[in-house]
Coordinates of C-alpha atoms and ligand atoms in Angstrom, one line a residue:
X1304 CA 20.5 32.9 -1.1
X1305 CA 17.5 32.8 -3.2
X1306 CA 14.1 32.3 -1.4
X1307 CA 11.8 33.1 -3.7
X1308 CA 11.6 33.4 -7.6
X1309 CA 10.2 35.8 -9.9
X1310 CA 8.2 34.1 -13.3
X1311 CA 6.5 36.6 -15.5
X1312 CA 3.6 35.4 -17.6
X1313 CA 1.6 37.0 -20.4
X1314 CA 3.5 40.4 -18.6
X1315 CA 2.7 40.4 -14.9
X1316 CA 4.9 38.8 -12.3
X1317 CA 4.9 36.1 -10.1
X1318 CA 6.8 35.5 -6.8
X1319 CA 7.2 31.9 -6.3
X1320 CA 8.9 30.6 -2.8
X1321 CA 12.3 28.0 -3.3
X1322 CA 12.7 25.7 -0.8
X1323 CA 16.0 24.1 -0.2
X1324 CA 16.5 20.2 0.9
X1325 CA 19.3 19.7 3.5
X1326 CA 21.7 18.4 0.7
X1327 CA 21.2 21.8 -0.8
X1328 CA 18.8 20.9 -3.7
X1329 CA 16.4 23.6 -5.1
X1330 CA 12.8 23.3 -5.6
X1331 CA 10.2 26.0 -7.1
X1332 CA 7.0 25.8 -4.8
X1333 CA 4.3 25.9 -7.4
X1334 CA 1.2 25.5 -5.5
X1335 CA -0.1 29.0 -5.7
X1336 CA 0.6 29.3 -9.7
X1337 CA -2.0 28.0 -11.1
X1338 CA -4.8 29.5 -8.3
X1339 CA -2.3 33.2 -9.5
X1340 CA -2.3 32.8 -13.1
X1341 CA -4.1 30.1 -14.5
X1342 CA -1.4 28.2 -15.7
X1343 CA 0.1 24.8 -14.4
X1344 CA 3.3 22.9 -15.3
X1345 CA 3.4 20.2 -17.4
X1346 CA 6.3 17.5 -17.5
X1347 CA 5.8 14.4 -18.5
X1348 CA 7.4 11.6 -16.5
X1349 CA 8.0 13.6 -13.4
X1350 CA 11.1 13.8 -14.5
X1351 CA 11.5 18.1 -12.8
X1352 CA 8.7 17.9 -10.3
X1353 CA 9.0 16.8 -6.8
X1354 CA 6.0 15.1 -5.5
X1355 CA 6.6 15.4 -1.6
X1356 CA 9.5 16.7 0.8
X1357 CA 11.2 13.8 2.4
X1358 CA 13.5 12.7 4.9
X1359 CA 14.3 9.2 4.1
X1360 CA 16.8 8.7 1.2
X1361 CA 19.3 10.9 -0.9
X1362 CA 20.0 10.3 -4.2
X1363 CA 22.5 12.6 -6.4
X1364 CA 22.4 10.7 -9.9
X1365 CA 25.4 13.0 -11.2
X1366 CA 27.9 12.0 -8.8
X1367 CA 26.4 8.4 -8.6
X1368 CA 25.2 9.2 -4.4
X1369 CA 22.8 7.2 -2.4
X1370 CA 22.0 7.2 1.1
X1371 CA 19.4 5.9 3.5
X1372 CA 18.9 8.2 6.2
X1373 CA 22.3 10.1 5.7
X1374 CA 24.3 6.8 5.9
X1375 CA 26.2 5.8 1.9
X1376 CA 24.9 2.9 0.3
X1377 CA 28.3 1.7 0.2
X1378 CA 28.6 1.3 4.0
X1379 CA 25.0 -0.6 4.4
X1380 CA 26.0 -3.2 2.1
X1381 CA 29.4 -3.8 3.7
X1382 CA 28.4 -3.4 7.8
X1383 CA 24.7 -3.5 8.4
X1384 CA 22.6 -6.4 7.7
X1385 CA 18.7 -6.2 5.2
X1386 CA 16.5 -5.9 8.9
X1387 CA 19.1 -2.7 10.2
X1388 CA 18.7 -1.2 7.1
X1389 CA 14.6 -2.0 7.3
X1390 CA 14.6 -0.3 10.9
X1391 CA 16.6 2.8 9.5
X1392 CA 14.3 3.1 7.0
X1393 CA 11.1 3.6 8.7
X1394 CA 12.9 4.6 12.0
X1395 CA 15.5 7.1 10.9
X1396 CA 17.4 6.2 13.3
X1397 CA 20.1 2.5 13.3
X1398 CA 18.8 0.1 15.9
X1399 CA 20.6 -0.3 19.5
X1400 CA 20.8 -4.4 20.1
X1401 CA 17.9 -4.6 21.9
X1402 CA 15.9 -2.6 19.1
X1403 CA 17.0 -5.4 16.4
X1404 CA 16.0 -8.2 18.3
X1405 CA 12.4 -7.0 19.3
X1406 CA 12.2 -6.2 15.2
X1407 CA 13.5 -9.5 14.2
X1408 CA 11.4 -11.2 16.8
X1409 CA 8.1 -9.3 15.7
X1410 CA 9.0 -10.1 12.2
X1411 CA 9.8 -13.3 12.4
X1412 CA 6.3 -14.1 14.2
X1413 CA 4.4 -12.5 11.5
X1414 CA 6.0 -14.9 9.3
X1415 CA 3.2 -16.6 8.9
X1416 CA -0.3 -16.6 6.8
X1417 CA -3.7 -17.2 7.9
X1418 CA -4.9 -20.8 6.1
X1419 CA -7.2 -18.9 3.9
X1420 CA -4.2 -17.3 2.3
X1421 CA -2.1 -20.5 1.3
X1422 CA -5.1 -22.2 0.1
X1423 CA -5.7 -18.8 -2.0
X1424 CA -2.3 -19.4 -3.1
X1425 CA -2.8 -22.9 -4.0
X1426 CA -5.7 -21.9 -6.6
X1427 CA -3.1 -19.9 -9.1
X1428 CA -1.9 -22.2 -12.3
X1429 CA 1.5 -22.7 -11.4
X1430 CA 2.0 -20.7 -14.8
X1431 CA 1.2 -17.4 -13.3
X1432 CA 3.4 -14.8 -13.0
X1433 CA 4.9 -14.8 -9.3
X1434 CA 4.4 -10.6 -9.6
X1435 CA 0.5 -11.3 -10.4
X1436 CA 0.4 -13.5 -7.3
X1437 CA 2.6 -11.0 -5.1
X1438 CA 0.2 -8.0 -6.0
X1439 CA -3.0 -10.3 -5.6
X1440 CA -1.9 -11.9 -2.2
X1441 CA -1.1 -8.3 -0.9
X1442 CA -4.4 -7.4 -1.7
X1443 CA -6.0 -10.6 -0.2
X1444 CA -4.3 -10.1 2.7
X1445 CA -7.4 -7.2 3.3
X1446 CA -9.8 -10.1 3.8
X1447 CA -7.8 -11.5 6.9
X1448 CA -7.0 -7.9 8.9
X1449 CA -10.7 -5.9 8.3
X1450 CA -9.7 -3.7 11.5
X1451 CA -6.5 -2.3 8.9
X1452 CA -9.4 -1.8 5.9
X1453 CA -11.9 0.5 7.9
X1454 CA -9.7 2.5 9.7
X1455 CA -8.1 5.6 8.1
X1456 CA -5.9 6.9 10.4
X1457 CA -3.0 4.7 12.2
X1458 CA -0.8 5.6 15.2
X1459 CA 2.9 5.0 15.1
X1460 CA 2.5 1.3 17.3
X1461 CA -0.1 0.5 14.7
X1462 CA 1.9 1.6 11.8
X1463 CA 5.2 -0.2 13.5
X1464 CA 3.2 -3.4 13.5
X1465 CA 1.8 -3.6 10.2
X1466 CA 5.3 -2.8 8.8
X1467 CA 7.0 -6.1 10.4
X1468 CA 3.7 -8.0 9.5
X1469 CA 4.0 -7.5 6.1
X1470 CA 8.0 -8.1 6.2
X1471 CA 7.2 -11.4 7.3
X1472 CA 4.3 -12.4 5.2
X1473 CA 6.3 -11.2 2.1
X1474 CA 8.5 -13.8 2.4
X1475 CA 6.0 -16.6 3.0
X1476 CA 3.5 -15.0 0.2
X1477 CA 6.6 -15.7 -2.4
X1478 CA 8.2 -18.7 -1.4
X1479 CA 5.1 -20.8 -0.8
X1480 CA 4.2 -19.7 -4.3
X1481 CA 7.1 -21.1 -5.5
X1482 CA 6.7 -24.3 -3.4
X1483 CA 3.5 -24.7 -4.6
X1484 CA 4.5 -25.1 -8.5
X1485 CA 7.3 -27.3 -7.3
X1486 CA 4.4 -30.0 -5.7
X1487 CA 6.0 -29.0 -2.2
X1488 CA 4.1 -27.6 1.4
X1489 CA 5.6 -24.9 3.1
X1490 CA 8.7 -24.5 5.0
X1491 CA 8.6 -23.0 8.6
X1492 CA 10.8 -19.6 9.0
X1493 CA 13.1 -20.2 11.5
X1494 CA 14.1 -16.6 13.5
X1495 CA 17.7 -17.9 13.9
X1496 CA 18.6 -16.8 10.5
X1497 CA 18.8 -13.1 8.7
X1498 CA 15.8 -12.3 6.4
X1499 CA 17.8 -13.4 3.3
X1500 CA 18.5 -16.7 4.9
X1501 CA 15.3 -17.8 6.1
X1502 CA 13.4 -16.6 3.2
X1503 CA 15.8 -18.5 0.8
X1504 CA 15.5 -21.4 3.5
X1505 CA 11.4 -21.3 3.1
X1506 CA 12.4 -21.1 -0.3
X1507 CA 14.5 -24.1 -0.6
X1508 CA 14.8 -25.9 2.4
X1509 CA 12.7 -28.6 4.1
X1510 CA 11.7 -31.8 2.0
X1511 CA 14.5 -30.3 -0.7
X1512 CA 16.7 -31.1 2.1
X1513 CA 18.8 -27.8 0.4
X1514 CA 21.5 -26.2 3.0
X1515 CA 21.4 -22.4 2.3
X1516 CA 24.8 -21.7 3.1
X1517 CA 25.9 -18.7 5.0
X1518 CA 28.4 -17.0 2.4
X1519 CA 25.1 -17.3 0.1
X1520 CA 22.7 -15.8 2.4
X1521 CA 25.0 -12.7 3.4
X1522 CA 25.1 -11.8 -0.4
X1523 CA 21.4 -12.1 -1.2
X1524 CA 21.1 -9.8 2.3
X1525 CA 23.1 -7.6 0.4
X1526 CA 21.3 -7.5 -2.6
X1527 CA 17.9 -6.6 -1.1
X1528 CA 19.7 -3.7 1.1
X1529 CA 20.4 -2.2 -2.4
X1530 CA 17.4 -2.3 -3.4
X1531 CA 15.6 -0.9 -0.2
X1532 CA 14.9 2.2 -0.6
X1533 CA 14.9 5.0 -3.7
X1534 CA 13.0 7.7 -3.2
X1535 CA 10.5 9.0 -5.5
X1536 CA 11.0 6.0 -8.2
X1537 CA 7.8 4.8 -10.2
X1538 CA 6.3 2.0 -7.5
X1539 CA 7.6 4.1 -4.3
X1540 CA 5.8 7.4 -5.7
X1541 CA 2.5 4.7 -6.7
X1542 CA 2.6 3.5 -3.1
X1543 CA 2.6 6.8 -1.9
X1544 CA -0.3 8.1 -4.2
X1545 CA -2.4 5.5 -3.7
X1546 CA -2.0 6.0 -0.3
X1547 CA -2.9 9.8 -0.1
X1548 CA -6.5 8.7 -0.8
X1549 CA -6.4 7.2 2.6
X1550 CA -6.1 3.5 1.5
X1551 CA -4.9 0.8 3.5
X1552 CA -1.3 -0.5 3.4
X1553 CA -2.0 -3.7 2.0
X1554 CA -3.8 -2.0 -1.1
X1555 CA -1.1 0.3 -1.2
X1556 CA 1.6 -2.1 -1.7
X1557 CA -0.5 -4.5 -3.7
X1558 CA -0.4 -1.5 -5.9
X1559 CA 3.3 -0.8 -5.9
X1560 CA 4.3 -4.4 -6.7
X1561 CA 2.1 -3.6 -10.0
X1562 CA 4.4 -0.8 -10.5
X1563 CA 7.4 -2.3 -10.2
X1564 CA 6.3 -5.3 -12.6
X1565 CA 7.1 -3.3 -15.6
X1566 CA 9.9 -3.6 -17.5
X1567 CA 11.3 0.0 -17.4
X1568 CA 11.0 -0.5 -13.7
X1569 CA 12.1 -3.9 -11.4
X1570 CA 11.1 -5.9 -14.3
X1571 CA 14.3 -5.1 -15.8
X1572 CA 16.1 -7.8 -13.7
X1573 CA 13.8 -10.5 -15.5
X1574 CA 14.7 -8.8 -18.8
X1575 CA 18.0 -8.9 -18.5
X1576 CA 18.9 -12.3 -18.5
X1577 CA 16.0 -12.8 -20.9
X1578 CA 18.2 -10.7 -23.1
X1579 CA 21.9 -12.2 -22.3
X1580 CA 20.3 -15.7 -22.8
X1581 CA 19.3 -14.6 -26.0
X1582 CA 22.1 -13.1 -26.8
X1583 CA 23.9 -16.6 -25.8
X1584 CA 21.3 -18.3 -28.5
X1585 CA 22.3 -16.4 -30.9
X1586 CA 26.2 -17.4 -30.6
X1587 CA 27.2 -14.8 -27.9
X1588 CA 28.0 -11.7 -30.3
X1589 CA 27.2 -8.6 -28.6
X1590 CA 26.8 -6.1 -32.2
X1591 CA 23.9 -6.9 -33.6
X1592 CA 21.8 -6.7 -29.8
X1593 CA 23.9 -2.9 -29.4
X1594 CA 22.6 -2.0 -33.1
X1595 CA 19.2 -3.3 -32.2
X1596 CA 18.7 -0.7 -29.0
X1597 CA 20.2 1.8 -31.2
X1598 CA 18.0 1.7 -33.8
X1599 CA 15.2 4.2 -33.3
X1600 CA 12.7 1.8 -35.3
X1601 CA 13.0 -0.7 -32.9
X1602 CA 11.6 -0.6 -29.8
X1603 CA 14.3 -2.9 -28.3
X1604 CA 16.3 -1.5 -25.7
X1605 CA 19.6 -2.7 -23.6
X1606 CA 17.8 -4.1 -20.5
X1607 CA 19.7 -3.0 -17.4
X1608 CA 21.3 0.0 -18.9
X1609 CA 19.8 3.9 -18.5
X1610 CA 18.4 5.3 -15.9
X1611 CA 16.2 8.1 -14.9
X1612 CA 18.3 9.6 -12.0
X1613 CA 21.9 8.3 -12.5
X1614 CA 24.0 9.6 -15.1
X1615 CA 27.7 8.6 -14.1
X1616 CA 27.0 5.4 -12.8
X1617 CA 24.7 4.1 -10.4
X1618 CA 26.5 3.0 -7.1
X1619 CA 24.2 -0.2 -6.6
X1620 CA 25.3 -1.8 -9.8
X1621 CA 28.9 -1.2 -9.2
X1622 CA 28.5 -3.2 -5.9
X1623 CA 27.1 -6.0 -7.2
X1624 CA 29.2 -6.4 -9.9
X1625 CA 31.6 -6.8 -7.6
X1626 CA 29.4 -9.2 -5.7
X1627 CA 28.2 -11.4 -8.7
X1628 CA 32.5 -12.5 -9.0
X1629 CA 32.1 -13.3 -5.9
X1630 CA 29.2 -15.0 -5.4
X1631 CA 29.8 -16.9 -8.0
X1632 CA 33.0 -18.4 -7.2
X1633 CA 31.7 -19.0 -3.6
X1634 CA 29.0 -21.2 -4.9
X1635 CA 31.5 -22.8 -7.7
X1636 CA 29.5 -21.2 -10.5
X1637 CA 30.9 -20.7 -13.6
X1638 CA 28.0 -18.8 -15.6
X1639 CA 28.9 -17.8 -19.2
X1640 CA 25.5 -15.2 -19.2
X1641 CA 28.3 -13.1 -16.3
X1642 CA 30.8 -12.9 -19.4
X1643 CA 28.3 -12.1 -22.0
X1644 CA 27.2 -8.9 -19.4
X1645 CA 30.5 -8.0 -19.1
X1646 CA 31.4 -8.3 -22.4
X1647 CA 28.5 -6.4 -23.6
X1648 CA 28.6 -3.9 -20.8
X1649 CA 32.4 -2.8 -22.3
X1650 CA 31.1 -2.8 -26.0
X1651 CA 28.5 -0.4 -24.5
X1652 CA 30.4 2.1 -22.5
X1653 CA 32.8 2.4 -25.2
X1654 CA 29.6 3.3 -27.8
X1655 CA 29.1 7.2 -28.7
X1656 CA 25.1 6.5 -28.8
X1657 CA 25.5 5.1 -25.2
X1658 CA 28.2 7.9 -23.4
X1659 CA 26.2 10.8 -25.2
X1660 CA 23.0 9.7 -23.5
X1661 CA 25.0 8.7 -20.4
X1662 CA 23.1 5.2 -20.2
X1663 CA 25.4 3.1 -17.6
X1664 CA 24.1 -0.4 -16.2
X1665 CA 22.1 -0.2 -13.9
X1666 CA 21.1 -2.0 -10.4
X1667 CA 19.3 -5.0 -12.3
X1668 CA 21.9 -5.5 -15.3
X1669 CA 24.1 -7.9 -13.3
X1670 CA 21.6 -8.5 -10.1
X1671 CA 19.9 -11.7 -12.2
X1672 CA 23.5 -13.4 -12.9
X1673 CA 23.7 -13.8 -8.9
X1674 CA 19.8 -14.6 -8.7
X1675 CA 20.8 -17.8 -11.1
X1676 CA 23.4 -18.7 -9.2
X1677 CA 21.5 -18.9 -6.2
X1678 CA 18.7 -21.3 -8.0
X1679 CA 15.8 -18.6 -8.4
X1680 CA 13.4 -18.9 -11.5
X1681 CA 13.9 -16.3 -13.7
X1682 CA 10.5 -15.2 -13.2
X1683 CA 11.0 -14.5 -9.8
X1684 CA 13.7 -12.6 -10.1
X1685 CA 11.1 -9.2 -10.0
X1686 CA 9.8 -10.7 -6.0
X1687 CA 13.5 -10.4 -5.3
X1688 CA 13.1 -6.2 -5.7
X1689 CA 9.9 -6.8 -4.0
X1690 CA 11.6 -8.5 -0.8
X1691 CA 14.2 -5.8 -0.9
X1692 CA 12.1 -2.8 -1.9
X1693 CA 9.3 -3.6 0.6
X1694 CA 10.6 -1.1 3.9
X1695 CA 11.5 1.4 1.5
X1696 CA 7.2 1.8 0.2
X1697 CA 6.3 0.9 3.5
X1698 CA 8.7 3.9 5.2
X1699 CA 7.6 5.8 2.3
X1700 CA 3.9 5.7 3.1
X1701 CA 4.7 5.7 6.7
X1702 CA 5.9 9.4 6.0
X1703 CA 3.4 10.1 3.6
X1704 CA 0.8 9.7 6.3
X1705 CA 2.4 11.3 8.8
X1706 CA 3.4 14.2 7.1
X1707 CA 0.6 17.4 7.8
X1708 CA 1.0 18.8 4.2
X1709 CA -0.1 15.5 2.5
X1710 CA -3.4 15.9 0.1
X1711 CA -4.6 13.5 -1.9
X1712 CA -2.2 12.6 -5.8
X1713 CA -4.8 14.7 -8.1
X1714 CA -2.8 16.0 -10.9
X1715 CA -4.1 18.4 -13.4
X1716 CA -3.6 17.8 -17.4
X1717 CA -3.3 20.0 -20.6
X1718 CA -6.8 19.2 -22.3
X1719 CA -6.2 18.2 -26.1
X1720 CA -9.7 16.6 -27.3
X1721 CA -12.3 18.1 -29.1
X1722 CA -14.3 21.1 -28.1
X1723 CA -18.2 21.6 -27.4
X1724 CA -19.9 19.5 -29.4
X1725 CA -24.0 19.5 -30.1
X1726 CA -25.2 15.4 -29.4
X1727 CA -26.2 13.9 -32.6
X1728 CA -29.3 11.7 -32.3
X1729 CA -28.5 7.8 -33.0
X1730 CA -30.6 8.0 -36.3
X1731 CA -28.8 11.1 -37.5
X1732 CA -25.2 9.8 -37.8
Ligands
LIG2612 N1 18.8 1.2 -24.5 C1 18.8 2.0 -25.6 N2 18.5 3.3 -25.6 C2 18.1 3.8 -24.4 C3 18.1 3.0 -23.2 C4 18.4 1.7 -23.3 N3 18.3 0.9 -22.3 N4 17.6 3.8 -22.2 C5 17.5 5.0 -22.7 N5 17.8 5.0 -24.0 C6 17.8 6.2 -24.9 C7 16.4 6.6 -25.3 O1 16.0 6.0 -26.5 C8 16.5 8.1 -25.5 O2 17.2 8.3 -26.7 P1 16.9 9.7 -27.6 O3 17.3 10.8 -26.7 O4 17.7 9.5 -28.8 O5 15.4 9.6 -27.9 C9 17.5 8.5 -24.4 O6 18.3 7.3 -24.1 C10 16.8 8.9 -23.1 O7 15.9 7.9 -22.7 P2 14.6 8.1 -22.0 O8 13.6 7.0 -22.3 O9 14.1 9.5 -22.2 O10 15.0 8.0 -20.5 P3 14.1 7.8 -19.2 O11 14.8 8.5 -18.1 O12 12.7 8.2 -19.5 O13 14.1 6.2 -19.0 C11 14.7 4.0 -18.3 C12 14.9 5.5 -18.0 C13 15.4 3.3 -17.1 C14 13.2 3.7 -18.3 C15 15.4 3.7 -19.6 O14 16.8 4.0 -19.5 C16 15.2 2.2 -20.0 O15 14.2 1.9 -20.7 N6 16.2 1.3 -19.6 C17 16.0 -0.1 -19.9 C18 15.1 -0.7 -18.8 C19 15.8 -0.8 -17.5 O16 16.9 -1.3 -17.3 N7 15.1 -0.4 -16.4 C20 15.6 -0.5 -15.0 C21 15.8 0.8 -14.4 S1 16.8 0.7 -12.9 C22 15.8 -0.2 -11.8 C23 14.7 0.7 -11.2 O17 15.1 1.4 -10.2 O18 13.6 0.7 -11.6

């Protein structure tokens, strides 16, 4: 097997070590080329360089793979419940009983804020964007935990207990947003329930007097175990580089929920159903939205379809497509949007532009139909990824930390600008 590679530039060769992940992938170690040659890589978008070594989550996009610590997606989201999968993540290891109880508990304590942080909350026009007030409150939280903002290095029991007190405040950070443009004061979590529960309970519950039932719980615990972890995407790779510059946590996150605001990225869910309401408005035909995407003039794109990594399918979206059916007939939804997606989702996969460029749906094409369902605002829909994708930047930075060979994110860049200049004087130009 191949350790090392040869590259030969302007005549003269290079050896460059390969270093092989346990699933067998290939990577060129780079890190002496440009110190060897004077040349560095360029790729835009990342999209052929790895940015760390890591032991957290697999992803093959050709076969449509992904696993959390070696166990398939597909097995998570049937057995284990959104707090197993959060302990696996950062552990690497599934919790014994006794493990998943102390986590719950310690979670479930932190679900709470310090009063300067709901009356923060309480300042936002009830028009703002729930990601602007995730990514702010994160930040905020700094002001409440000023041992967390001096101190650079953390040991695992510190790291441990910063992970499950953000868990918890997540929950209360976005539901008491949400209560507070509904006129309503916050709802108590309540440990007896799973995350999904009590967070959709804090959501809804109290003075609403709305029963979360169970059947509706156990599917949105499914949704944010999808969406927990997937490696090196755009707001995972963002907590991690902020992080290499020794940052807290809480600025670290605040920054990945920025990242993941973005269309292209999480944003996609609120997108979506933008798009299949529009497409509704405009009398349900699917053509004219399909000729839209495919016209390079137009910046429009099919929200929910593409992806970076996956090019057969991606293995999230076909779960909850199967979930949305259900979900919906659990909860005695009939939503027309599910038969627009669908509709358009076949007009799609049976389109040459689509299947040459192997764009499939992707997690957030059908994860908004079963956000409806359950009564979230469509511009929430984004805090949902955040819930869910929370452990997976957290474990993620948690490794990041830990791990010797980390330096601090300082990419290099092709110069294009102008050359050396001689200053004008003001008066001369
Ligand atoms: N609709 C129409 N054309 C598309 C789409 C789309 N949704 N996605 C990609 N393409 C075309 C693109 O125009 C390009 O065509 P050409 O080769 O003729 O120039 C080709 O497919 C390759 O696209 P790309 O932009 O180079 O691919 P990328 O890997 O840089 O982008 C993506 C990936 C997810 C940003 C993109 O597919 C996209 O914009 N999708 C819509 C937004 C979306 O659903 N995002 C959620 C991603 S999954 C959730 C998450 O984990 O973040």
């Amino acid at each position: 097997m191949t350790d090392v590679v040869k590259v030969e530039i302007e005549g003269k060769s290079y050896e460059l070590p390969v270093i092989t992940g346990s699933e067998g992938e290939k990577a060129i170690d780079i890190s002496t080329l440009r110190a060897s040659s004077g040349y560095i890589t360029l790729d835009n978008g990342f999209g052929n360089t790895g940015s760390c070594q890591s032991g957290i989550t697999f992803l093959n996009g050709e076969e449509g793979i992904l696993r959390y610590r070696g166990y398939p997606i597909e097995q998570l989201a049937k057995k284990s419940s959104f707090q197993e999968v959060a302990y696996l993540l950062l552990n690497g290891e599934l919790p014994s009983q006794a493990d998943l109880t102390s986590f719950k508990t310690k979670i479930t304590e932190n679900s709470i804020l310090p009063e300067g942080m709901f009356k923060m909350i309480e300042q936002f026009p009830s028009t703002t964007h729930p990601m602007g007030v995730a990514s702010s409150m994160f930040a905020a939280l700094t002001a409440f935990y000023p041992e967390y903002v001096t101190k650079t290095e953390l040991n695992s029991q510190e790291m441990n207990a910063l992970f499950c007190q953000l868990m918890g405040q997540a929950k209360v950070i976005i539901s008491q947003f949400y209560r507070k443009t509904q006129g309503l004061g916050p709802v108590a979590t309540n440990g007896e329930l799973s995350y999904a529960g009590d967070f959709l309970n804090m959501m809804f519950g109290g003075e609403t007097g709305k029963e979360v039932s169970q059947a509706v719980s156990d599917a949105f615990d499914v949704l944010l175990t999808l969406h927990a972890d997937h490696e090196q995407n755009c707001s995972a790779s963002t907590v991690r580089v902020v992080g290499t510059s020794k940052v807290n946590l809480f600025a670290s996150v605040s920054a990945g929920i920025n990242a993941l605001w973005g269309q292209s990225h999480g944003g996609a869910n609120q997108a979506v159903l933008e798009m299949l309401e529009a497409i509704q408005q405009d009398g349900g035909g699917y053509q004219k939205f399909i000729n839209k995407a495919k016209d390079k003039n137009d910046p429009f794109r099919l929200m929910g379809f593409g992806h970076r990594v996956y090019k057969k399918f991606d293995p999230r979206a076909t779960i909850i497509k199967e979930a949305c059916d259900t979900v919906l007939e659990q909860l005695g939804v009939s939503d027309p949007l599910l038969d627009i997606a669908k509709g358009l989702e076949e007009v799609a996969l049976n389109d040459s532009y689509f299947v040459d460029r192997q764009l499939y749906p992707n997690v957030d094409f059908y994860s908004g139909i079963i956000y409806r369902a359950l009564g979230i605002p469509t511009n929430m829909f984004t805090c949902m990824f955040v819930l869910g994708r929370l452990p997976g930047w957290m474990s993620q930075w948690v490794e990041m930390r830990q791990d010797s060979a980390t330096k601090i994110a300082r990419p290099r860049q092709v110069y294009t600008g102008a050359t050396t200049r001689d200053y004008t004087d003001l008066s001369k130009r």
